Tab-separated table of C-alpha atoms in Angstrom:
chain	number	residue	atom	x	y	z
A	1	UNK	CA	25.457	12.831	-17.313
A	2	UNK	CA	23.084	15.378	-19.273
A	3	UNK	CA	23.784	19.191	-17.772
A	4	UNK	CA	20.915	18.926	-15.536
A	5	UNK	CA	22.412	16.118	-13.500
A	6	UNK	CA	25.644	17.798	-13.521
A	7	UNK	CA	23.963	20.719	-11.996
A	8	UNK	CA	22.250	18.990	-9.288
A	9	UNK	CA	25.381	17.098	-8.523
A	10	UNK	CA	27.322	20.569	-7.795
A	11	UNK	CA	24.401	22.081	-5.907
A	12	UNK	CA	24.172	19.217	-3.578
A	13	UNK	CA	28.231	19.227	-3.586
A	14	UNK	CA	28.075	23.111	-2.160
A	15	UNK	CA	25.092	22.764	0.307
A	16	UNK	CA	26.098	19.173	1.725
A	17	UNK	CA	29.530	18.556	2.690
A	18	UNK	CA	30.630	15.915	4.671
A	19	UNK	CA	33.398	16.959	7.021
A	20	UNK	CA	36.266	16.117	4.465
A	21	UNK	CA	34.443	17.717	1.825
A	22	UNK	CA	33.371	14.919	0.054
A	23	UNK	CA	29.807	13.945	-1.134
A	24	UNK	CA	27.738	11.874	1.176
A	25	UNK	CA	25.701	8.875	-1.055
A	26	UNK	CA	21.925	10.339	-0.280
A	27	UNK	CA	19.210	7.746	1.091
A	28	UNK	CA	16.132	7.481	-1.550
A	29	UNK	CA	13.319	5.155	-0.819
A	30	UNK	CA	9.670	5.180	-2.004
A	31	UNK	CA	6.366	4.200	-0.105
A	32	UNK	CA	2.797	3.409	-1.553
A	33	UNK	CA	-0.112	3.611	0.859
A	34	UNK	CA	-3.211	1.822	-0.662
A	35	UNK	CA	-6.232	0.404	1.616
A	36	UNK	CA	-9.811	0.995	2.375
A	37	UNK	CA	-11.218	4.510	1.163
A	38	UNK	CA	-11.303	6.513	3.744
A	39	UNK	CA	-9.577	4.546	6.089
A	40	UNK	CA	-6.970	7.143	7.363
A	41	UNK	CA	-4.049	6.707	4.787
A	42	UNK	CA	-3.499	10.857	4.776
A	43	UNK	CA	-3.603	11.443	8.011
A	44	UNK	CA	-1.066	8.839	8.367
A	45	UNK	CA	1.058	10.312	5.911
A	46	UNK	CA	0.886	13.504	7.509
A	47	UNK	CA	1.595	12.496	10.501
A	48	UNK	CA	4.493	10.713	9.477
A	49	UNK	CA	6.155	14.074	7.867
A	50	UNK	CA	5.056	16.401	10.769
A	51	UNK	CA	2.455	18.495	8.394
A	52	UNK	CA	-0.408	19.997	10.440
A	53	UNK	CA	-2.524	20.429	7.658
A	54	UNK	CA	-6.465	19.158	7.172
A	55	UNK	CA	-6.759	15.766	5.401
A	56	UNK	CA	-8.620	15.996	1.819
A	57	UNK	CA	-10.092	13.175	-0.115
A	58	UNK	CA	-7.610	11.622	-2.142
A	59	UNK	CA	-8.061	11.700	-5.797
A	60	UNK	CA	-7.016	8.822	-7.601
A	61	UNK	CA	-3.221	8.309	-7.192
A	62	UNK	CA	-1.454	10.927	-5.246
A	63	UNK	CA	2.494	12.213	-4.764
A	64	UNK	CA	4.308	13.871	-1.775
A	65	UNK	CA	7.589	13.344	-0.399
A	66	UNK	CA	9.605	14.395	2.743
A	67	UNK	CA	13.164	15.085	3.415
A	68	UNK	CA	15.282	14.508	6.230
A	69	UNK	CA	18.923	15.111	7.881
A	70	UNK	CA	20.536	12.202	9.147
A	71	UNK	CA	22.711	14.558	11.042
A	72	UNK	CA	23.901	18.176	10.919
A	73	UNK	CA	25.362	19.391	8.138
A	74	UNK	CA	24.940	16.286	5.634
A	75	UNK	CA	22.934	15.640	2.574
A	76	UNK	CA	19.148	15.238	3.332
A	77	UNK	CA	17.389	11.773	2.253
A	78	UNK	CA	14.369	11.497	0.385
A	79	UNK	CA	11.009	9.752	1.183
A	80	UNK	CA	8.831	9.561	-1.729
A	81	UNK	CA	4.464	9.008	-0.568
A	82	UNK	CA	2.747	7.460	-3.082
A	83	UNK	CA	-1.017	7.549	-1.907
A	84	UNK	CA	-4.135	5.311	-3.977
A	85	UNK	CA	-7.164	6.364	-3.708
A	86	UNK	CA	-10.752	4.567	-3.877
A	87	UNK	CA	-10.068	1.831	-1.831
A	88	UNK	CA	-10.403	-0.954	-4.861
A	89	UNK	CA	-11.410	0.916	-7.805
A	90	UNK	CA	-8.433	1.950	-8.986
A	91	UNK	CA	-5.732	-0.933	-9.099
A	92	UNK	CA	-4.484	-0.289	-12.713
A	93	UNK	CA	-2.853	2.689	-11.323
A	94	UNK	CA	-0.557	0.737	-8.803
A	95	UNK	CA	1.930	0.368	-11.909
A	96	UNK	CA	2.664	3.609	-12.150
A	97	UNK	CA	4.816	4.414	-8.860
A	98	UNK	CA	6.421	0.985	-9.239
A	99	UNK	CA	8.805	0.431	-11.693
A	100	UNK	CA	11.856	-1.278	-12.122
A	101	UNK	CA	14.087	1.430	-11.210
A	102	UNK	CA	13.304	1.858	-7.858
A	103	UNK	CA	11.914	-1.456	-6.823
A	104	UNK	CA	14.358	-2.187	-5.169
A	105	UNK	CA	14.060	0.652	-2.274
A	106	UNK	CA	10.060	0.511	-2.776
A	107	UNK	CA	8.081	-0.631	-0.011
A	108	UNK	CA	4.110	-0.744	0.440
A	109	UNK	CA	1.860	0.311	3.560
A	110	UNK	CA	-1.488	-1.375	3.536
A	111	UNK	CA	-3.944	0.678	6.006
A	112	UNK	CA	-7.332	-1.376	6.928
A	113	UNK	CA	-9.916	0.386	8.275
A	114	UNK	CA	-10.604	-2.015	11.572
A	115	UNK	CA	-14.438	-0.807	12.031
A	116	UNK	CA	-15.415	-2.447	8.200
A	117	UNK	CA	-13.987	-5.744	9.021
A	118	UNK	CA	-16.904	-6.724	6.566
A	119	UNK	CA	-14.643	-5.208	4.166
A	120	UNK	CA	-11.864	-6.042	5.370
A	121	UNK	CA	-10.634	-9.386	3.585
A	122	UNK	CA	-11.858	-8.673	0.057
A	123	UNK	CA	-9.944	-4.776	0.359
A	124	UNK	CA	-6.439	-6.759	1.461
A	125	UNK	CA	-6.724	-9.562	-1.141
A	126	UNK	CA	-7.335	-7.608	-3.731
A	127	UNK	CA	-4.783	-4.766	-3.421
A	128	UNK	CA	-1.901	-7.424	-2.257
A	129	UNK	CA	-2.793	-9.758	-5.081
A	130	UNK	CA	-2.510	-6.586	-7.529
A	131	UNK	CA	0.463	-4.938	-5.868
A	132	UNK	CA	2.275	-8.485	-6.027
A	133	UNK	CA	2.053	-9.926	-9.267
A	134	UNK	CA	2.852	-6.456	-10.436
A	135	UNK	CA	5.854	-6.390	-8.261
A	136	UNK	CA	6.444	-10.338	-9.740
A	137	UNK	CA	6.559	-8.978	-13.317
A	138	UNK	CA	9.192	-6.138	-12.624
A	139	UNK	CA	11.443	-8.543	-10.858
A	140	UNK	CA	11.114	-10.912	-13.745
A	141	UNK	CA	12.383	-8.212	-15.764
A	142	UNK	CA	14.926	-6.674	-13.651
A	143	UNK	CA	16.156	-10.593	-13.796
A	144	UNK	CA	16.664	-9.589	-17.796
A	145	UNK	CA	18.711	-6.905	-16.953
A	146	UNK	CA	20.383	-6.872	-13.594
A	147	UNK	CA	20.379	-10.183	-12.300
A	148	UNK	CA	22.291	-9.664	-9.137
A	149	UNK	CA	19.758	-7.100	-8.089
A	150	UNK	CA	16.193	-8.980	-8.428
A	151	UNK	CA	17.988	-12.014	-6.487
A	152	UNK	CA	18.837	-9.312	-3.552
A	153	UNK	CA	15.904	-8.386	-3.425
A	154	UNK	CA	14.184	-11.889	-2.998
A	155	UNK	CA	16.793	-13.014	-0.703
A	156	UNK	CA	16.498	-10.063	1.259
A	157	UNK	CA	12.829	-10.590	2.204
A	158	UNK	CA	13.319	-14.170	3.215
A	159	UNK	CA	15.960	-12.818	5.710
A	160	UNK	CA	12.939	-10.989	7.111
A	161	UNK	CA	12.283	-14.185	9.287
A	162	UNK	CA	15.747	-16.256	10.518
A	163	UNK	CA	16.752	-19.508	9.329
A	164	UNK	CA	16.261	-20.908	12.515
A	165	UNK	CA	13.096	-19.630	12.908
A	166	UNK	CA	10.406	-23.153	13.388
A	167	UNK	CA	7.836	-20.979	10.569
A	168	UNK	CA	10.665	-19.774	7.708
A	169	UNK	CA	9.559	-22.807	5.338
A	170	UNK	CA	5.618	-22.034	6.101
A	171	UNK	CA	5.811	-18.622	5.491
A	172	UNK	CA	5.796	-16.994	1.909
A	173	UNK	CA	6.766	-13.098	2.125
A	174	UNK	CA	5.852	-10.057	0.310
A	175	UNK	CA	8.134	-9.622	-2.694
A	176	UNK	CA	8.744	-5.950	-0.759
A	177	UNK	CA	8.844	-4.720	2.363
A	178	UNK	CA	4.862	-4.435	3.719
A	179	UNK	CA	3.362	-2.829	6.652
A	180	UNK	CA	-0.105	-3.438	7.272
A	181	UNK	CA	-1.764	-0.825	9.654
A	182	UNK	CA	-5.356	-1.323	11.458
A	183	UNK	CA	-6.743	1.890	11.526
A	184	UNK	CA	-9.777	3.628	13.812
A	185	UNK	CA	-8.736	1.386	16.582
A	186	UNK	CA	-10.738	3.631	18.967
A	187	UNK	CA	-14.012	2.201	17.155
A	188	UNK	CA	-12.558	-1.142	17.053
A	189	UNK	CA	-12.226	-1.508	20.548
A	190	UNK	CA	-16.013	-0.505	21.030
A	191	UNK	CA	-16.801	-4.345	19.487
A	192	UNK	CA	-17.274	-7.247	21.211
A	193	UNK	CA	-14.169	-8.792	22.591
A	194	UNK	CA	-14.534	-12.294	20.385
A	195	UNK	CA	-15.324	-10.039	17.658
A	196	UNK	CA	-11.879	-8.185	18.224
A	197	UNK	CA	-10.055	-11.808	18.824
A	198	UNK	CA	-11.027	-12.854	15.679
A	199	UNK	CA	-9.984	-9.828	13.614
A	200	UNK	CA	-6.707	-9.579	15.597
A	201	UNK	CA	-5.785	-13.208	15.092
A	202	UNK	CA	-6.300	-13.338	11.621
A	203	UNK	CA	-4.278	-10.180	10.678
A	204	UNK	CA	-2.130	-11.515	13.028
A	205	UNK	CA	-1.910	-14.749	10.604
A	206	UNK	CA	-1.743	-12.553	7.727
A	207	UNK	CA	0.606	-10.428	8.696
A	208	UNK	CA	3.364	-13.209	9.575
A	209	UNK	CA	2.475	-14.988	6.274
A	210	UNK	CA	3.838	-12.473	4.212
A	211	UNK	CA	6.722	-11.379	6.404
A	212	UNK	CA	4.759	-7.872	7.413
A	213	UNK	CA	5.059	-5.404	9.981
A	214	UNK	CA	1.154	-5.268	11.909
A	215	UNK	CA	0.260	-2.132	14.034
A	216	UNK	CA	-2.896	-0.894	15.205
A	217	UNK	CA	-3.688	2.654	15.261
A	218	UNK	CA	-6.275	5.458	15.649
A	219	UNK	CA	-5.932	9.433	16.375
A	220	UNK	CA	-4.596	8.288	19.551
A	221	UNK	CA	-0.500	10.530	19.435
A	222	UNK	CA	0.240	7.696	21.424
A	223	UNK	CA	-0.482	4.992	18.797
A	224	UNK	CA	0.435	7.303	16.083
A	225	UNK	CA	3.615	7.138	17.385
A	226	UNK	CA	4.009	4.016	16.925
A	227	UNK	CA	3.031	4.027	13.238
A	228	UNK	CA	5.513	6.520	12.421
A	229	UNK	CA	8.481	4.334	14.080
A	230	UNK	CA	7.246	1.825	11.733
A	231	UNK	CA	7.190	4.248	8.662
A	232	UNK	CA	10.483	6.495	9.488
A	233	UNK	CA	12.344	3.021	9.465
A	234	UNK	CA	10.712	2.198	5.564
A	235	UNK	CA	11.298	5.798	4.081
A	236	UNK	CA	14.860	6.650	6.312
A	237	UNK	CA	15.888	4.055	7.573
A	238	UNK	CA	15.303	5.166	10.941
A	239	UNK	CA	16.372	2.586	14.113
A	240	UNK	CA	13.602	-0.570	14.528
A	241	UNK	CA	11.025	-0.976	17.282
A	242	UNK	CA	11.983	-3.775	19.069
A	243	UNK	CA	8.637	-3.540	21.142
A	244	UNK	CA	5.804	-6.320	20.973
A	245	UNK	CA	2.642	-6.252	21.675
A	246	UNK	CA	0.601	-9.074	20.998
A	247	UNK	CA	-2.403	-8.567	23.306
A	248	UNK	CA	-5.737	-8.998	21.628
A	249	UNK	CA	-7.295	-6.202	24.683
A	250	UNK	CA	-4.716	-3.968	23.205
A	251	UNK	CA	-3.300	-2.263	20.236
A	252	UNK	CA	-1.490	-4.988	18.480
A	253	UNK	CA	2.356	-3.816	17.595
A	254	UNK	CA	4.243	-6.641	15.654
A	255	UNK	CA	7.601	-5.589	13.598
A	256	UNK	CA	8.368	-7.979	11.082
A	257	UNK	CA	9.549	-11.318	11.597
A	258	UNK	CA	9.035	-11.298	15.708
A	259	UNK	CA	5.373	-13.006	15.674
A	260	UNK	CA	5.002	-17.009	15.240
A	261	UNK	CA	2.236	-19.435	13.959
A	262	UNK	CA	2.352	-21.486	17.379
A	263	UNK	CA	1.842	-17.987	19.429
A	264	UNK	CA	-1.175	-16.719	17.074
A	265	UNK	CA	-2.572	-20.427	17.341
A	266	UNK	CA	-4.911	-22.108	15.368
A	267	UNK	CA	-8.097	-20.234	12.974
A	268	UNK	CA	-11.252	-19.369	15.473
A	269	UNK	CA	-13.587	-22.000	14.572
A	270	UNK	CA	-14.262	-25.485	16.129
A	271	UNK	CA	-12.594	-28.342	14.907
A	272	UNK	CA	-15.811	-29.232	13.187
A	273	UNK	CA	-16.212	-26.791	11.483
A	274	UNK	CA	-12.797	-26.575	10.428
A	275	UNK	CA	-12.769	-30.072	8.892
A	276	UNK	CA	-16.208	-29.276	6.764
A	277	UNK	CA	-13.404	-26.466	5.340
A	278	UNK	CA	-12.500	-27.010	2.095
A	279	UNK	CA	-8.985	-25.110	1.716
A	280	UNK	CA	-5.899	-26.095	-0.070
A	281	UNK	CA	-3.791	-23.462	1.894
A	282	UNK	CA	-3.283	-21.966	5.134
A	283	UNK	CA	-4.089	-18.326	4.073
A	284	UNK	CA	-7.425	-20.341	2.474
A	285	UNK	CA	-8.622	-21.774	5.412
A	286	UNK	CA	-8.093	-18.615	7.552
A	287	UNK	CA	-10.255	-16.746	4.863
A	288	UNK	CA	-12.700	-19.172	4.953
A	289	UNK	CA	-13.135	-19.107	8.869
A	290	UNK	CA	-13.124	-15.297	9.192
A	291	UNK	CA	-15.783	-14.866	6.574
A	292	UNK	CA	-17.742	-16.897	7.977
A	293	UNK	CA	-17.800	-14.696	10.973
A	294	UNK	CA	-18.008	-11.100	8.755
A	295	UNK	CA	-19.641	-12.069	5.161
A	296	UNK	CA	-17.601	-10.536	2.644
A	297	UNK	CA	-19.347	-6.986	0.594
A	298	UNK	CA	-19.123	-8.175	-3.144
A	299	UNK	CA	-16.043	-6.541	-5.294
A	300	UNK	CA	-18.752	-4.482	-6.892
A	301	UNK	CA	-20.230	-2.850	-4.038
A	302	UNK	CA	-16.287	-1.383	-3.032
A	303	UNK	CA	-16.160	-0.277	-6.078
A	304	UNK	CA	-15.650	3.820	-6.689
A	305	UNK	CA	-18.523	4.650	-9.043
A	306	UNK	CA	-18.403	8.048	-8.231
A	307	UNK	CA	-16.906	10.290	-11.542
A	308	UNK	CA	-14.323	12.307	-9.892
A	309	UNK	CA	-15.285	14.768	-12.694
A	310	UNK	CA	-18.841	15.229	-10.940
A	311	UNK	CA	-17.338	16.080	-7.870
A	312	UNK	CA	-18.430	20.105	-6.593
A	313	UNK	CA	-14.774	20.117	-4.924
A	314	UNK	CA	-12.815	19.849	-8.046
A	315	UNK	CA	-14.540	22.004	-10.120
A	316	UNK	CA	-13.798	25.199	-12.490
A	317	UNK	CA	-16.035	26.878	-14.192
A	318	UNK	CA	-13.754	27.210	-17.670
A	319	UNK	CA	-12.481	23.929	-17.912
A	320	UNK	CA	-16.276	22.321	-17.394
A	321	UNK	CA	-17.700	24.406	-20.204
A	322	UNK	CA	-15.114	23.228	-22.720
A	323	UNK	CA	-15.803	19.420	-21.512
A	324	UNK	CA	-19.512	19.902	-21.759
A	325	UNK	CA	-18.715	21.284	-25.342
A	326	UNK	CA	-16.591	18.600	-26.089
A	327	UNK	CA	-18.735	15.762	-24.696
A	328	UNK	CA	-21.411	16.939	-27.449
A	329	UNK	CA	-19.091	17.040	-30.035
A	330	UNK	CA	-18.056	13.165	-28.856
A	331	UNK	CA	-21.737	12.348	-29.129
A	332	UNK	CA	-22.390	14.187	-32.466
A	333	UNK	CA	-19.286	12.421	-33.412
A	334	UNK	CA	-20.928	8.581	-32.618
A	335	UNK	CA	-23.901	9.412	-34.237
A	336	UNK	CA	-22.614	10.437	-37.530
A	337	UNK	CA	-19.880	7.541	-37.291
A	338	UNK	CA	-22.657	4.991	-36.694
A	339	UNK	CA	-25.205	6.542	-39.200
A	340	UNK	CA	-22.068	6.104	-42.014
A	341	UNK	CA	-21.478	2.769	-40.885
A	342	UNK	CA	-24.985	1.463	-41.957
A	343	UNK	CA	-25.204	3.321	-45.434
A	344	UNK	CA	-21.974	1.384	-45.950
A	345	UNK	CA	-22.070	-1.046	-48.946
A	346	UNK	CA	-20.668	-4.100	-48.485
A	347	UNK	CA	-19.677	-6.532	-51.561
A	348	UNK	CA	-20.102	-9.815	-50.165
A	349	UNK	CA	-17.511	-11.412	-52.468
């Protein structure tokens, strides 16, 4: 141990004693929040830690973190909030609050804004695909080094769903825990009812596929409630919800592993139209018939283009003179680097 951790250790030692005087082992788990831009991922987070502050616009990717007593007079836990901002325009950063080290008490909240359901498909797909093969790689790794770990970790999110259960060889979960929130519910539940079927079923779907939590929220305290039962459970392992609610009228509340392929039923569509389908999977076919409903927005057009740099909230006066100076100095540079490149002489043998 280097002198810092020694320190630390003695601190915690004098300010958190259990009742024999010996050191409590300290709860440390990590959360990523990724999903639509501006969809309500801080708020949620605030929320969740009891801050009554006013949500800003999340720049790129984002740290907080929240502590919490599991009773008096013990060692507080640690929640780490990672938060991604830009809805899909930033997925190279989702590497960064992942790592080996702590993949294994890592977990991943994926908020969808509910009123874009036009977006709504192509946001999910692209941030789970990310998120997962980047979780893939560190396992394979991890395998490498600490064998007995990566195959705990796998193991434990088949347990998700019981052996017994008539779905556990149909499923295939998240490589980490996953909660996957609907968000602005009160707009939502302004659209047509088969509109709000068809949404609800197929996050249902999606939800149970991957062995993830589903809950629908909005600014509601009531439903915000609910989310932070859900979240208090990831980041301190906090007691379960063991309420349901599967009601498509309603505010859909679905812990993991309590929902079932023969109670969400079969994709909206006719059986006509399912058979002109062309899908080689289940999670394929259900894309297919909810896009037909609610086109998809190209990948480009949720792209970020906006330069953060731009941006009137973020700036200072001494700090955008110097890049302004530097930018000509970069553009000076490239022309005198391009006008030496074509006086150069080449020998063609």
């Amino acid at each position: 141990d280097t002198l810092w951790d020694l320190a630390i250790a003695e601190v915690e030692k004098r300010e958190n004693p259990d009742d024999d005087g010996k050191r409590v082992e300290v709860w440390e788990k990590s959360i990523l929040f990724m999903g639509n831009k501006n969809g309500g991922k801080t708020t949620i987070i605030l929320r969740c830690l009891e801050r009554d502050e006013i949500p800003k616009p999340t720049l790129a990717l984002e740290y907080t973190f929240g502590r919490r007593a599991r009773r008096h007079n013990t060692p507080k836990d640690t929640a780490h909030f990672w938060e991604l901002g830009g809805g899909t325009s930033l997925l190279e950063l989702i590497r960064i609050p992942i790592t080996s080290n702590n993949v294994r008490s890592f977990a991943v909240v994926l908020v969808l804004d509910l009123s874009k359901p036009n977006e709504l498909w192509t946001t999910m797909e692209k941030l789970l695909q990310v998120t997962r093969n980047h979780v893939n790689k560190t396992l394979t790794k991890l395998e490498k080094t600490n064998p007995e770990v990566a195959t705990e970790i796998k193991q434990r999110m088949r347990n998700n769903l019981q052996r017994d259960h008539p779905d556990y060889e149909l499923v295939d979960p998240f490589p980490i825990p996953l909660v996957i929130i609907g968000s602005k519910y009160d707009i939502f539940h302004e659209f047509d009812s088969e509109m709000r079927k068809i949404i609800s079923k197929t996050l249902r779907f999606v939800s149970h596929y991957y062995g993830a939590s589903l809950v629908f929220t909005s600014k509601s305290e009531a439903l915000l409630l609910k989310v932070r039962v859900l979240i208090n459970h990831l980041a301190f392992g906090c007691d379960k919800s063991k309420s349901v609610s599967v009601d498509h009228s309603k505010p859909l509340f679905i812990p993991a592993g309590l929902d079932s392929l023969s109670q969400i039923g079969p994709p909206p569509a006719s059986d006509s139209d399912i058979g002109k389908m062309r899908a080689n999977t289940p999670l394929e076919l259900w894309k297919k018939v909810f896009e037909k409903t609610f086109p998809p927005k190209s990948f480009c057009d949720l792209q970020d283009t906006k330069d953060p740099a731009q941006d009137l909230q973020y700036a200072e006066y001494e700090v955008d003179v110097m890049r302004a100076q530097k930018n000509q100095e970069l553009e000076q540079y490239k022309r005198n680097a391009s006008k030496s490149w074509k006086e150069m002489d080449f020998d063609p043998d």
